mmCIF file of C-alpha atoms in Angstrom:
data_model
loop_
_atom_site.group_PDB
_atom_site.id
_atom_site.type_symbol
_atom_site.label_atom_id
_atom_site.label_comp_id
_atom_site.label_asym_id
_atom_site.label_seq_id
_atom_site.Cartn_x
_atom_site.Cartn_y
_atom_site.Cartn_z
ATOM 1 C CA GLY W 1 135.227 76.812 74.221
ATOM 2 C CA ARG W 2 138.030 74.524 75.356
ATOM 3 C CA GLY W 3 135.834 71.441 75.738
ATOM 4 C CA PHE W 4 134.246 72.054 72.345
ATOM 5 C CA GLY W 5 137.707 72.427 70.802
ATOM 6 C CA ALA W 6 138.816 69.120 72.315
ATOM 7 C CA LEU W 7 135.670 67.434 71.001
ATOM 8 C CA CYS W 8 136.307 68.840 67.529
ATOM 9 C CA GLY W 9 139.898 67.599 67.742
ATOM 10 C CA LEU W 10 138.617 64.109 68.476
ATOM 11 C CA VAL W 11 136.304 64.338 65.475
ATOM 12 C CA GLY W 12 139.352 65.209 63.348
ATOM 13 C CA THR W 13 141.262 62.270 64.831
ATOM 14 C CA PHE W 14 138.513 59.869 63.831
ATOM 15 C CA ALA W 15 137.888 61.571 60.465
ATOM 16 C CA PHE W 16 141.495 61.287 59.257
ATOM 17 C CA PRO W 17 141.538 57.496 58.679
ATOM 18 C CA THR W 18 138.306 57.810 56.692
ATOM 19 C CA ILE W 19 139.775 60.596 54.540
ATOM 20 C CA GLN W 20 142.977 58.606 54.023
ATOM 21 C CA GLU W 21 141.058 55.473 53.043
ATOM 22 C CA ALA W 22 138.917 57.438 50.589
ATOM 23 C CA THR W 23 141.924 59.126 48.931
ATOM 24 C CA LYS W 24 144.293 56.128 49.167
ATOM 25 C CA SER W 25 147.087 58.567 50.040
ATOM 26 C CA VAL W 26 148.302 60.057 53.301
ATOM 27 C CA TYR W 27 149.609 63.042 51.330
ATOM 28 C CA THR W 28 146.235 63.814 49.769
ATOM 29 C CA ALA W 29 144.453 63.175 53.070
ATOM 30 C CA GLY W 30 146.801 65.743 54.619
ATOM 31 C CA LEU W 31 145.982 68.218 51.858
ATOM 32 C CA ILE W 32 142.233 67.741 52.324
ATOM 33 C CA SER W 33 142.600 68.129 56.107
ATOM 34 C CA LEU W 34 144.584 71.318 55.634
ATOM 35 C CA ILE W 35 142.041 72.752 53.202
ATOM 36 C CA LEU W 36 139.271 71.888 55.670
ATOM 37 C CA PHE W 37 141.219 73.697 58.408
ATOM 38 C CA LEU W 38 141.640 76.825 56.274
ATOM 39 C CA VAL W 39 138.077 76.885 54.994
ATOM 40 C CA ILE W 40 136.754 76.739 58.547
ATOM 41 C CA LEU W 41 139.344 79.239 59.811
ATOM 42 C CA PHE W 42 138.914 81.963 57.158
ATOM 43 C CA PRO W 43 135.632 83.375 58.533
ATOM 44 C CA THR W 44 137.568 84.489 61.636
ATOM 45 C CA LEU W 45 138.744 87.465 59.581
ATOM 46 C CA TRP W 46 135.219 88.919 59.657
ATOM 47 C CA SER W 47 133.613 87.412 62.761
ATOM 48 C CA SER W 48 132.604 88.738 66.156
ATOM 49 C CA PRO W 49 134.552 87.674 69.266
ATOM 50 C CA VAL W 50 131.864 85.156 70.256
ATOM 51 C CA CYS W 51 131.868 83.567 66.804
ATOM 52 C CA LEU W 52 135.662 83.635 66.807
ATOM 53 C CA VAL W 53 135.862 81.185 69.712
ATOM 54 C CA PHE W 54 133.404 78.828 68.016
ATOM 55 C CA ILE W 55 135.167 79.003 64.624
ATOM 56 C CA VAL W 56 138.666 78.448 66.041
ATOM 57 C CA SER W 57 137.401 75.493 68.086
ATOM 58 C CA PHE W 58 135.587 74.015 65.092
ATOM 59 C CA SER W 59 138.679 74.410 62.892
ATOM 60 C CA ARG W 60 140.484 71.917 65.116
ATOM 61 C CA ILE W 61 138.832 69.143 63.097
ATOM 62 C CA GLY W 62 141.118 69.926 60.163
ATOM 63 C CA LEU W 63 144.076 70.795 62.389
ATOM 64 C CA TRP W 64 144.136 67.483 64.253
ATOM 65 C CA ALA W 65 143.534 65.489 61.080
ATOM 66 C CA PHE W 66 146.444 67.322 59.422
ATOM 67 C CA ASP W 67 148.623 66.695 62.470
ATOM 68 C CA LEU W 68 148.040 62.955 62.053
ATOM 69 C CA ALA W 69 148.984 63.205 58.376
ATOM 70 C CA ILE W 70 152.248 64.999 59.187
ATOM 71 C CA THR W 71 153.091 62.459 61.892
ATOM 72 C CA GLN W 72 152.505 59.547 59.519
ATOM 73 C CA ILE W 73 154.414 61.190 56.659
ATOM 74 C CA THR W 74 157.350 61.820 58.994
ATOM 75 C CA GLN W 75 157.349 58.230 60.253
ATOM 76 C CA GLU W 76 157.173 56.781 56.745
ATOM 77 C CA ASN W 77 159.631 59.090 54.978
ATOM 78 C CA VAL W 78 162.264 60.212 57.468
ATOM 79 C CA ILE W 79 165.068 57.833 58.351
ATOM 80 C CA GLU W 80 164.737 56.724 61.958
ATOM 81 C CA GLU W 81 168.075 58.266 62.959
ATOM 82 C CA ASN W 82 166.924 61.672 61.643
ATOM 83 C CA ARG W 83 163.403 61.748 63.099
ATOM 84 C CA GLY W 84 164.566 63.432 66.291
ATOM 85 C CA ILE W 85 166.214 66.223 64.302
ATOM 86 C CA VAL W 86 163.151 66.712 62.091
ATOM 87 C CA SER W 87 160.819 66.724 65.097
ATOM 88 C CA SER W 88 163.086 69.194 66.914
ATOM 89 C CA VAL W 89 163.072 71.587 63.952
ATOM 90 C CA GLN W 90 159.287 71.256 63.713
ATOM 91 C CA THR W 91 158.884 72.014 67.429
ATOM 92 C CA ALA W 92 161.363 74.920 67.275
ATOM 93 C CA SER W 93 159.456 76.415 64.327
ATOM 94 C CA TYR W 94 156.178 76.110 66.190
ATOM 95 C CA GLN W 95 157.670 77.711 69.307
ATOM 96 C CA ALA W 96 159.133 80.585 67.257
ATOM 97 C CA PHE W 97 155.734 81.394 65.733
ATOM 98 C CA PHE W 98 154.092 81.016 69.139
ATOM 99 C CA LEU W 99 156.594 83.540 70.522
ATOM 100 C CA CYS W 100 155.839 85.897 67.600
ATOM 101 C CA ILE W 101 152.103 85.818 68.289
ATOM 102 C CA GLN W 102 152.726 86.398 72.008
ATOM 103 C CA VAL W 103 154.919 89.436 71.271
ATOM 104 C CA LEU W 104 152.333 90.722 68.793
ATOM 105 C CA GLY W 105 149.717 90.238 71.530
ATOM 106 C CA ILE W 106 151.714 92.574 73.739
ATOM 107 C CA VAL W 107 152.203 95.108 70.942
ATOM 108 C CA PHE W 108 148.548 94.985 69.836
ATOM 109 C CA SER W 109 147.012 94.644 73.294
ATOM 110 C CA ASP W 110 144.064 96.953 72.619
ATOM 111 C CA PRO W 111 140.955 94.821 71.840
ATOM 112 C CA VAL W 112 140.323 97.011 68.792
ATOM 113 C CA ASP W 113 143.644 95.815 67.350
ATOM 114 C CA PHE W 114 142.829 92.119 67.848
ATOM 115 C CA ARG W 115 142.093 91.807 64.130
ATOM 116 C CA TYR W 116 145.829 92.201 63.436
ATOM 117 C CA LEU W 117 146.541 89.101 65.511
ATOM 118 C CA ILE W 118 143.871 87.196 63.625
ATOM 119 C CA LEU W 119 145.262 88.409 60.317
ATOM 120 C CA PHE W 120 148.792 87.344 61.302
ATOM 121 C CA SER W 121 147.617 83.904 62.436
ATOM 122 C CA VAL W 122 145.530 83.208 59.352
ATOM 123 C CA GLY W 123 148.332 84.589 57.154
ATOM 124 C CA VAL W 124 150.952 82.293 58.683
ATOM 125 C CA VAL W 125 148.632 79.284 58.414
ATOM 126 C CA SER W 126 147.913 80.208 54.777
ATOM 127 C CA CYS W 127 151.640 80.464 53.994
ATOM 128 C CA ALA W 128 152.286 77.099 55.632
ATOM 129 C CA SER W 129 149.388 75.650 53.633
ATOM 130 C CA GLY W 130 150.896 77.008 50.441
ATOM 131 C CA LEU W 131 154.217 75.353 51.266
ATOM 132 C CA TYR W 132 152.496 72.027 51.919
ATOM 133 C CA CYS W 133 150.560 72.318 48.631
ATOM 134 C CA PHE W 134 153.793 73.011 46.773
ATOM 135 C CA TRP W 135 155.482 70.019 48.464
ATOM 136 C CA TRP W 136 152.431 67.815 47.825
ATOM 137 C CA ARG W 137 152.449 68.704 44.119
ATOM 138 C CA SER W 138 156.190 68.088 43.714
ATOM 139 C CA THR W 139 155.852 64.752 45.549
ATOM 140 C CA ARG W 140 153.035 63.699 43.216
ATOM 141 C CA LEU W 141 155.068 64.694 40.153
ATOM 142 C CA ARG W 142 158.096 62.710 41.372
ATOM 143 C CA HIS W 143 155.869 59.704 42.087
ATOM 144 C CA GLN W 144 154.360 59.917 38.591
ATOM 145 C CA GLU W 145 157.848 60.118 37.066
ATOM 146 C CA VAL W 146 158.975 57.014 38.961
ATOM 147 C CA VAL W 147 155.854 55.102 37.910
ATOM 148 C CA GLN W 148 156.328 56.219 34.276
ATOM 149 C CA LEU W 149 159.995 55.211 34.377
ATOM 150 C CA ALA W 150 159.079 51.775 35.753
ATOM 151 C CA ASP W 151 156.359 51.366 33.106
ATOM 152 C CA ASP W 152 158.793 52.359 30.329
ATOM 153 C CA GLU W 153 161.417 49.943 31.630
ATOM 154 C CA LEU W 154 158.870 47.138 31.831
ATOM 155 C CA ASP W 155 157.683 47.861 28.277
ATOM 156 C CA SER W 156 161.299 47.844 27.081
ATOM 157 C CA LEU W 157 161.978 44.501 28.743
ATOM 158 C CA LEU W 158 158.841 42.981 27.278
ATOM 159 C CA LYS W 159 159.668 44.164 23.734
ATOM 160 C CA ASN W 160 163.268 42.924 23.806
ATOM 161 C CA GLU W 161 162.565 39.639 25.560
ATOM 162 C CA GLU W 162 163.590 36.431 23.845
ATOM 163 C CA PRO W 163 160.835 33.847 23.439
ATOM 164 C CA CYS W 164 160.723 31.412 26.314
ATOM 165 C CA SER W 165 161.310 27.739 25.640
ATOM 166 C CA TYR W 166 159.498 26.147 28.516
ATOM 167 C CA GLY W 167 159.607 22.399 28.559
ATOM 168 C CA SER W 168 162.574 22.120 26.191
ATOM 169 C CA THR W 169 164.887 19.184 26.517
ATOM 170 C CA GLU W 170 168.666 19.238 26.535
ATOM 171 C CA GLU W 171 168.696 17.709 23.105
ATOM 172 C CA GLN W 172 166.526 20.525 21.712
ATOM 173 C CA ASP W 173 168.753 23.121 23.376
ATOM 174 C CA ARG W 174 171.882 21.635 21.667
ATOM 175 C CA LYS W 175 170.317 22.021 18.217
#
């Protein structure tokens, strides 16, 4: 299981640049990677324990690709002085959810109750995916507004522009 998961992670690592090139956007590549992760992960809600290991390992393709997207987005959009803070908050959030699943593992330690752990994990990943989708959409809308504003400003400049007098002489300018 572990070796297969690592192999799937490598596939995701090599797939991400292809997805990004095809979409021309790290944000959209991240969204596609996240959707891939969820689509592969959802069958865990109804699978047997043997299939569970295979599905979770296979879902690492989307997980590792999404991790690359988040790393690139952070490097491109967070001021260098603040990257340590952002990374620390990201790591603290991850550790808090890891602690939650460990505590839930103690509470629901009977193998019959394992489905609750799966449900919690898939639920948290789904909520995080929803937040990313919301952020992705608002980022796209802001980008479209900026492009529209620039287009409007360019149109305004072109309409109000005085005719150019290339090649005019000083004598023509005095008249």
